[in-house]
């Protein structure tokens, strides 16, 4: 019988392999794109940064970052081997990039590997977010920083209904709770802020994530939660 953590990892992997097979990895580029450029600007990326994109999905952000990190590198890690296969297929021949299958709770990278870690819409799926943050701290160099963006968080009531649609457990934490996890993991210089999604909202919404277009509009105006911490 697999250990409880192994069982959770297998479930996550199966669920996100299904997403990858259904083409959702590529679709997420469109839905997550509006909250990423303001975050990259705050990160003040330098050409020689070594960046980890944790929970990289189909790898669109890794491909974007290779253009910025001309003397550095970018690594995408994801628990879903199917996402990693899609990412690798779409990224052939791009210099300074690599993809690895691995879990946030046990990152396949030596200590002090990265100057910055970004994670877009992935941290609340982790079966053990505290352990994931401990791992991020381990793989960062001293003075390196972690940038965690989540759209599903307690302070934005217009996303709470998503919980009913998830097939694996998801953590609905407040900004203060995320910041507490960062602090317990050993991060310092903690900050959190909202990153509003300024893209146009359709007049009529027919999907299953929002009640109607008005709720989607409110959700986007409130914005994603960005939590930042620095390794001492
Ligand atoms: C909603 S998708 C976001 C993907 C990508 N960051 C994007 O914005 O398109 C969440 C991703 O996080 C990955 N993920 C979830 N839990 C993980 C874990 N514990 N370790 C590594 N990756 C994980 C999933 O496999 C999935 O690809």
mmCIF file of C-alpha atoms and ligand atoms in Angstrom:
data_model
loop_
_atom_site.group_PDB
_atom_site.id
_atom_site.type_symbol
_atom_site.label_atom_id
_atom_site.label_comp_id
_atom_site.label_asym_id
_atom_site.label_seq_id
_atom_site.Cartn_x
_atom_site.Cartn_y
_atom_site.Cartn_z
ATOM 1 C CA UNK A 1 0.000 0.000 0.000
ATOM 2 C CA UNK A 2 1.404 3.473 -0.836
ATOM 3 C CA UNK A 3 2.135 5.865 2.079
ATOM 4 C CA UNK A 4 -0.567 8.594 2.560
ATOM 5 C CA UNK A 5 1.651 11.224 0.893
ATOM 6 C CA UNK A 6 2.487 8.898 -1.975
ATOM 7 C CA UNK A 7 -1.209 8.176 -2.459
ATOM 8 C CA UNK A 8 -1.965 11.928 -2.578
ATOM 9 C CA UNK A 9 0.831 12.416 -5.108
ATOM 10 C CA UNK A 10 -0.497 9.614 -7.307
ATOM 11 C CA UNK A 11 -3.988 11.163 -7.240
ATOM 12 C CA UNK A 12 -2.609 14.595 -8.171
ATOM 13 C CA UNK A 13 -0.551 13.084 -10.958
ATOM 14 C CA UNK A 14 -3.548 11.188 -12.361
ATOM 15 C CA UNK A 15 -5.816 14.234 -12.180
ATOM 16 C CA UNK A 16 -3.349 16.577 -13.905
ATOM 17 C CA UNK A 17 -2.399 13.921 -16.469
ATOM 18 C CA UNK A 18 -6.090 13.921 -17.387
ATOM 19 C CA UNK A 19 -6.040 17.754 -17.627
ATOM 20 C CA UNK A 20 -2.983 17.534 -19.913
ATOM 21 C CA UNK A 21 -4.642 14.936 -22.155
ATOM 22 C CA UNK A 22 -7.731 17.163 -22.449
ATOM 23 C CA UNK A 23 -5.582 20.121 -23.575
ATOM 24 C CA UNK A 24 -6.176 22.121 -20.401
ATOM 25 C CA UNK A 25 -2.464 22.742 -19.938
ATOM 26 C CA UNK A 26 -2.434 24.877 -23.088
ATOM 27 C CA UNK A 27 -5.800 26.532 -22.246
ATOM 28 C CA UNK A 28 -4.402 27.718 -18.913
ATOM 29 C CA UNK A 29 -1.925 29.948 -20.744
ATOM 30 C CA UNK A 30 -4.868 32.157 -21.777
ATOM 31 C CA UNK A 31 -6.604 32.150 -18.407
ATOM 32 C CA UNK A 32 -3.480 32.707 -16.267
ATOM 33 C CA UNK A 33 -1.591 35.032 -18.599
ATOM 34 C CA UNK A 34 -3.163 38.329 -17.368
ATOM 35 C CA UNK A 35 -1.815 37.909 -13.805
ATOM 36 C CA UNK A 36 1.735 36.951 -14.788
ATOM 37 C CA UNK A 37 3.313 40.062 -16.448
ATOM 38 C CA UNK A 38 2.670 42.305 -13.381
ATOM 39 C CA UNK A 39 4.266 39.589 -11.234
ATOM 40 C CA UNK A 40 7.314 39.283 -13.509
ATOM 41 C CA UNK A 41 7.748 43.044 -13.303
ATOM 42 C CA UNK A 42 7.777 42.910 -9.495
ATOM 43 C CA UNK A 43 10.303 40.038 -9.627
ATOM 44 C CA UNK A 44 12.810 42.319 -11.346
ATOM 45 C CA UNK A 45 14.287 39.401 -13.285
ATOM 46 C CA UNK A 46 17.935 39.713 -14.315
ATOM 47 C CA UNK A 47 19.450 38.051 -17.400
ATOM 48 C CA UNK A 48 21.566 35.746 -15.197
ATOM 49 C CA UNK A 49 18.762 34.643 -12.855
ATOM 50 C CA UNK A 50 18.224 30.899 -12.393
ATOM 51 C CA UNK A 51 14.463 30.519 -12.116
ATOM 52 C CA UNK A 52 12.262 27.592 -11.117
ATOM 53 C CA UNK A 53 8.632 27.538 -12.337
ATOM 54 C CA UNK A 54 7.031 25.131 -9.853
ATOM 55 C CA UNK A 55 3.858 23.449 -11.122
ATOM 56 C CA UNK A 56 4.789 24.569 -14.643
ATOM 57 C CA UNK A 57 1.945 22.734 -16.425
ATOM 58 C CA UNK A 58 2.411 22.856 -20.205
ATOM 59 C CA UNK A 59 5.495 25.066 -19.829
ATOM 60 C CA UNK A 60 4.279 28.325 -21.421
ATOM 61 C CA UNK A 61 5.874 30.465 -18.724
ATOM 62 C CA UNK A 62 9.190 28.632 -19.012
ATOM 63 C CA UNK A 63 9.188 29.395 -22.752
ATOM 64 C CA UNK A 64 8.469 33.075 -22.044
ATOM 65 C CA UNK A 65 11.242 33.292 -19.467
ATOM 66 C CA UNK A 66 13.971 31.850 -21.695
ATOM 67 C CA UNK A 67 13.828 35.102 -23.678
ATOM 68 C CA UNK A 68 14.484 37.192 -20.546
ATOM 69 C CA UNK A 69 17.116 34.937 -18.931
ATOM 70 C CA UNK A 70 19.705 35.179 -21.701
ATOM 71 C CA UNK A 71 22.615 34.322 -19.352
ATOM 72 C CA UNK A 72 20.608 32.366 -16.837
ATOM 73 C CA UNK A 73 18.300 29.375 -16.937
ATOM 74 C CA UNK A 74 14.747 28.306 -16.263
ATOM 75 C CA UNK A 75 13.539 24.959 -14.968
ATOM 76 C CA UNK A 76 9.934 23.781 -14.989
ATOM 77 C CA UNK A 77 8.894 21.121 -12.475
ATOM 78 C CA UNK A 78 5.490 19.447 -12.361
ATOM 79 C CA UNK A 79 3.992 16.403 -10.648
ATOM 80 C CA UNK A 80 2.227 15.407 -13.899
ATOM 81 C CA UNK A 81 4.452 13.452 -16.289
ATOM 82 C CA UNK A 82 1.905 14.144 -19.040
ATOM 83 C CA UNK A 83 2.187 17.934 -18.497
ATOM 84 C CA UNK A 84 5.981 17.553 -18.627
ATOM 85 C CA UNK A 85 5.726 15.606 -21.907
ATOM 86 C CA UNK A 86 3.559 18.390 -23.429
ATOM 87 C CA UNK A 87 5.972 21.035 -22.136
ATOM 88 C CA UNK A 88 9.029 19.264 -23.537
ATOM 89 C CA UNK A 89 7.389 18.721 -26.927
ATOM 90 C CA UNK A 90 6.533 22.438 -27.215
ATOM 91 C CA UNK A 91 9.937 23.635 -26.024
ATOM 92 C CA UNK A 92 12.342 21.638 -28.214
ATOM 93 C CA UNK A 93 15.603 23.481 -28.972
ATOM 94 C CA UNK A 94 15.009 26.426 -26.620
ATOM 95 C CA UNK A 95 18.280 27.142 -24.849
ATOM 96 C CA UNK A 96 18.664 27.471 -21.061
ATOM 97 C CA UNK A 97 15.521 25.525 -20.210
ATOM 98 C CA UNK A 98 14.717 22.111 -18.807
ATOM 99 C CA UNK A 99 11.661 20.275 -17.469
ATOM 100 C CA UNK A 100 11.636 17.739 -14.657
ATOM 101 C CA UNK A 101 8.883 15.501 -13.288
ATOM 102 C CA UNK A 102 8.766 15.941 -9.545
ATOM 103 C CA UNK A 103 6.699 16.946 -6.594
ATOM 104 C CA UNK A 104 6.809 20.227 -4.684
ATOM 105 C CA UNK A 105 7.145 18.278 -1.440
ATOM 106 C CA UNK A 106 10.390 16.631 -2.635
ATOM 107 C CA UNK A 107 11.946 18.800 -5.300
ATOM 108 C CA UNK A 108 14.346 17.023 -7.674
ATOM 109 C CA UNK A 109 17.033 19.722 -7.315
ATOM 110 C CA UNK A 110 20.077 20.269 -5.061
ATOM 111 C CA UNK A 111 20.101 22.979 -2.368
ATOM 112 C CA UNK A 112 20.887 26.538 -3.527
ATOM 113 C CA UNK A 113 19.982 25.849 -7.187
ATOM 114 C CA UNK A 114 17.763 28.852 -7.974
ATOM 115 C CA UNK A 115 17.794 32.617 -7.480
ATOM 116 C CA UNK A 116 13.996 32.950 -7.877
ATOM 117 C CA UNK A 117 11.043 30.564 -7.697
ATOM 118 C CA UNK A 118 7.672 31.372 -9.244
ATOM 119 C CA UNK A 119 4.564 29.244 -8.924
ATOM 120 C CA UNK A 120 1.355 30.119 -10.802
ATOM 121 C CA UNK A 121 -1.959 28.656 -9.693
ATOM 122 C CA UNK A 122 -0.433 25.497 -8.252
ATOM 123 C CA UNK A 123 0.368 25.925 -4.543
ATOM 124 C CA UNK A 124 -3.129 25.235 -3.179
ATOM 125 C CA UNK A 125 -3.256 21.778 -4.815
ATOM 126 C CA UNK A 126 -0.197 20.589 -2.903
ATOM 127 C CA UNK A 127 -1.041 17.921 -0.395
ATOM 128 C CA UNK A 128 1.458 19.460 2.047
ATOM 129 C CA UNK A 129 1.912 23.217 1.287
ATOM 130 C CA UNK A 130 4.133 23.720 4.370
ATOM 131 C CA UNK A 131 6.551 21.041 3.216
ATOM 132 C CA UNK A 132 6.461 22.480 -0.308
ATOM 133 C CA UNK A 133 7.548 25.879 1.035
ATOM 134 C CA UNK A 134 10.348 24.216 3.036
ATOM 135 C CA UNK A 135 11.558 22.634 -0.196
ATOM 136 C CA UNK A 136 11.416 25.970 -2.052
ATOM 137 C CA UNK A 137 13.529 27.491 0.716
ATOM 138 C CA UNK A 138 16.064 24.661 0.412
ATOM 139 C CA UNK A 139 16.520 25.024 -3.373
ATOM 140 C CA UNK A 140 16.814 28.848 -3.266
ATOM 141 C CA UNK A 141 20.174 30.557 -2.825
ATOM 142 C CA UNK A 142 20.462 32.907 0.198
ATOM 143 C CA UNK A 143 18.681 36.188 -0.700
ATOM 144 C CA UNK A 144 16.717 34.265 -3.350
ATOM 145 C CA UNK A 145 12.979 34.876 -3.435
ATOM 146 C CA UNK A 146 9.742 32.880 -3.797
ATOM 147 C CA UNK A 147 6.713 34.283 -5.688
ATOM 148 C CA UNK A 148 3.527 32.282 -5.190
ATOM 149 C CA UNK A 149 0.383 33.320 -7.105
ATOM 150 C CA UNK A 150 -2.976 31.778 -6.216
ATOM 151 C CA UNK A 151 -6.459 32.552 -7.531
ATOM 152 C CA UNK A 152 -8.205 30.267 -5.020
ATOM 153 C CA UNK A 153 -7.895 31.874 -1.582
ATOM 154 C CA UNK A 154 -10.199 32.604 1.325
ATOM 155 C CA UNK A 155 -10.183 36.426 1.142
ATOM 156 C CA UNK A 156 -11.851 36.363 -2.293
ATOM 157 C CA UNK A 157 -15.393 34.957 -1.751
ATOM 158 C CA UNK A 158 -16.047 34.811 -5.505
ATOM 159 C CA UNK A 159 -13.797 31.750 -5.895
ATOM 160 C CA UNK A 160 -15.045 29.643 -2.963
ATOM 161 C CA UNK A 161 -17.461 27.728 -5.204
ATOM 162 C CA UNK A 162 -14.499 26.210 -7.084
ATOM 163 C CA UNK A 163 -13.864 23.811 -4.189
ATOM 164 C CA UNK A 164 -16.913 21.758 -5.218
ATOM 165 C CA UNK A 165 -15.386 21.152 -8.683
ATOM 166 C CA UNK A 166 -11.926 19.979 -7.612
ATOM 167 C CA UNK A 167 -11.292 16.231 -7.739
ATOM 168 C CA UNK A 168 -8.272 16.437 -5.421
ATOM 169 C CA UNK A 169 -8.185 18.296 -2.079
ATOM 170 C CA UNK A 170 -7.392 22.015 -2.407
ATOM 171 C CA UNK A 171 -6.358 24.378 0.420
ATOM 172 C CA UNK A 172 -8.549 27.482 0.754
ATOM 173 C CA UNK A 173 -6.169 29.645 2.829
ATOM 174 C CA UNK A 174 -6.234 33.351 3.592
ATOM 175 C CA UNK A 175 -3.373 35.717 2.768
ATOM 176 C CA UNK A 176 -2.454 35.741 6.475
ATOM 177 C CA UNK A 177 -2.392 31.923 6.572
ATOM 178 C CA UNK A 178 -0.162 31.711 3.481
ATOM 179 C CA UNK A 179 2.139 34.299 4.994
ATOM 180 C CA UNK A 180 2.231 32.283 8.233
ATOM 181 C CA UNK A 181 3.310 29.182 6.274
ATOM 182 C CA UNK A 182 6.071 31.196 4.584
ATOM 183 C CA UNK A 183 7.242 32.483 7.983
ATOM 184 C CA UNK A 184 7.209 28.985 9.546
ATOM 185 C CA UNK A 185 9.216 27.630 6.605
ATOM 186 C CA UNK A 186 11.935 30.230 7.382
ATOM 187 C CA UNK A 187 11.219 32.951 4.799
ATOM 188 C CA UNK A 188 11.743 36.601 5.744
ATOM 189 C CA UNK A 189 10.779 39.997 4.198
ATOM 190 C CA UNK A 190 7.266 38.645 3.688
ATOM 191 C CA UNK A 191 4.764 40.539 1.570
ATOM 192 C CA UNK A 192 1.425 39.857 0.000
ATOM 193 C CA UNK A 193 -0.642 41.813 -2.472
ATOM 194 C CA UNK A 194 -3.387 41.418 -5.049
ATOM 195 C CA UNK A 195 -2.784 41.165 -8.790
ATOM 196 C CA UNK A 196 -6.051 42.130 -10.520
ATOM 197 C CA UNK A 197 -6.917 40.505 -13.827
ATOM 198 C CA UNK A 198 -7.545 43.451 -16.151
ATOM 199 C CA UNK A 199 -8.508 41.394 -19.222
ATOM 200 C CA UNK A 200 -12.005 41.984 -20.679
ATOM 201 C CA UNK A 201 -14.847 39.894 -19.233
ATOM 202 C CA UNK A 202 -17.516 38.554 -21.609
ATOM 203 C CA UNK A 203 -21.040 39.994 -21.279
ATOM 204 C CA UNK A 204 -22.417 36.489 -20.786
ATOM 205 C CA UNK A 205 -20.677 33.674 -18.865
ATOM 206 C CA UNK A 206 -21.708 30.071 -19.552
ATOM 207 C CA UNK A 207 -18.907 28.068 -17.851
ATOM 208 C CA UNK A 208 -19.116 26.280 -14.502
ATOM 209 C CA UNK A 209 -16.588 28.216 -12.407
ATOM 210 C CA UNK A 210 -18.710 31.370 -11.889
ATOM 211 C CA UNK A 211 -22.416 31.942 -11.311
ATOM 212 C CA UNK A 212 -22.519 34.603 -14.025
ATOM 213 C CA UNK A 213 -20.442 37.286 -15.731
ATOM 214 C CA UNK A 214 -20.942 39.692 -12.808
ATOM 215 C CA UNK A 215 -19.337 37.239 -10.374
ATOM 216 C CA UNK A 216 -16.452 36.611 -12.778
ATOM 217 C CA UNK A 217 -15.951 40.379 -13.103
ATOM 218 C CA UNK A 218 -15.866 40.805 -9.293
ATOM 219 C CA UNK A 219 -13.418 37.908 -8.949
ATOM 220 C CA UNK A 220 -11.042 39.362 -11.538
ATOM 221 C CA UNK A 221 -11.208 42.851 -10.062
ATOM 222 C CA UNK A 222 -10.292 41.469 -6.619
ATOM 223 C CA UNK A 223 -7.403 39.684 -8.276
ATOM 224 C CA UNK A 224 -5.009 36.836 -7.551
ATOM 225 C CA UNK A 225 -3.123 36.680 -4.279
ATOM 226 C CA UNK A 226 0.653 37.035 -4.616
ATOM 227 C CA UNK A 227 2.712 35.958 -1.597
ATOM 228 C CA UNK A 228 6.437 36.737 -1.571
ATOM 229 C CA UNK A 229 9.249 35.699 0.750
ATOM 230 C CA UNK A 230 13.045 35.926 0.766
ATOM 231 C CA UNK A 231 15.502 33.260 1.972
ATOM 232 C CA UNK A 232 17.692 34.759 4.723
HETATM 233 C C1 LIG B 1 -3.802 24.809 -12.457
HETATM 234 S S1 LIG B 1 -2.343 24.098 -13.102
HETATM 235 C C2 LIG B 1 -1.308 25.521 -13.447
HETATM 236 C C3 LIG B 1 -0.200 25.194 -14.412
HETATM 237 C C4 LIG B 1 0.669 26.383 -14.843
HETATM 238 N N1 LIG B 1 1.371 26.972 -13.723
HETATM 239 C C5 LIG B 1 -0.157 27.419 -15.557
HETATM 240 O O1 LIG B 1 -0.341 28.530 -15.013
HETATM 241 O O2 LIG B 1 -0.637 27.134 -16.657
HETATM 242 C C6 LIG B 1 -1.545 23.439 -11.636
HETATM 243 C C7 LIG B 1 -0.299 22.648 -11.944
HETATM 244 O O3 LIG B 1 0.373 22.368 -10.707
HETATM 245 C C8 LIG B 1 0.832 21.024 -10.740
HETATM 246 N N2 LIG B 1 0.923 20.546 -9.340
HETATM 247 C C9 LIG B 1 -0.084 20.411 -8.450
HETATM 248 N N3 LIG B 1 0.386 19.942 -7.286
HETATM 249 C C10 LIG B 1 1.727 19.767 -7.439
HETATM 250 C C11 LIG B 1 2.775 19.294 -6.599
HETATM 251 N N4 LIG B 1 2.533 18.900 -5.342
HETATM 252 N N5 LIG B 1 4.034 19.266 -7.083
HETATM 253 C C12 LIG B 1 4.304 19.678 -8.367
HETATM 254 N N6 LIG B 1 3.345 20.104 -9.215
HETATM 255 C C13 LIG B 1 2.074 20.160 -8.770
HETATM 256 C C14 LIG B 1 -0.219 20.283 -11.564
HETATM 257 O O4 LIG B 1 0.242 19.081 -12.100
HETATM 258 C C15 LIG B 1 -0.583 21.318 -12.625
HETATM 259 O O5 LIG B 1 0.190 21.181 -13.792
#
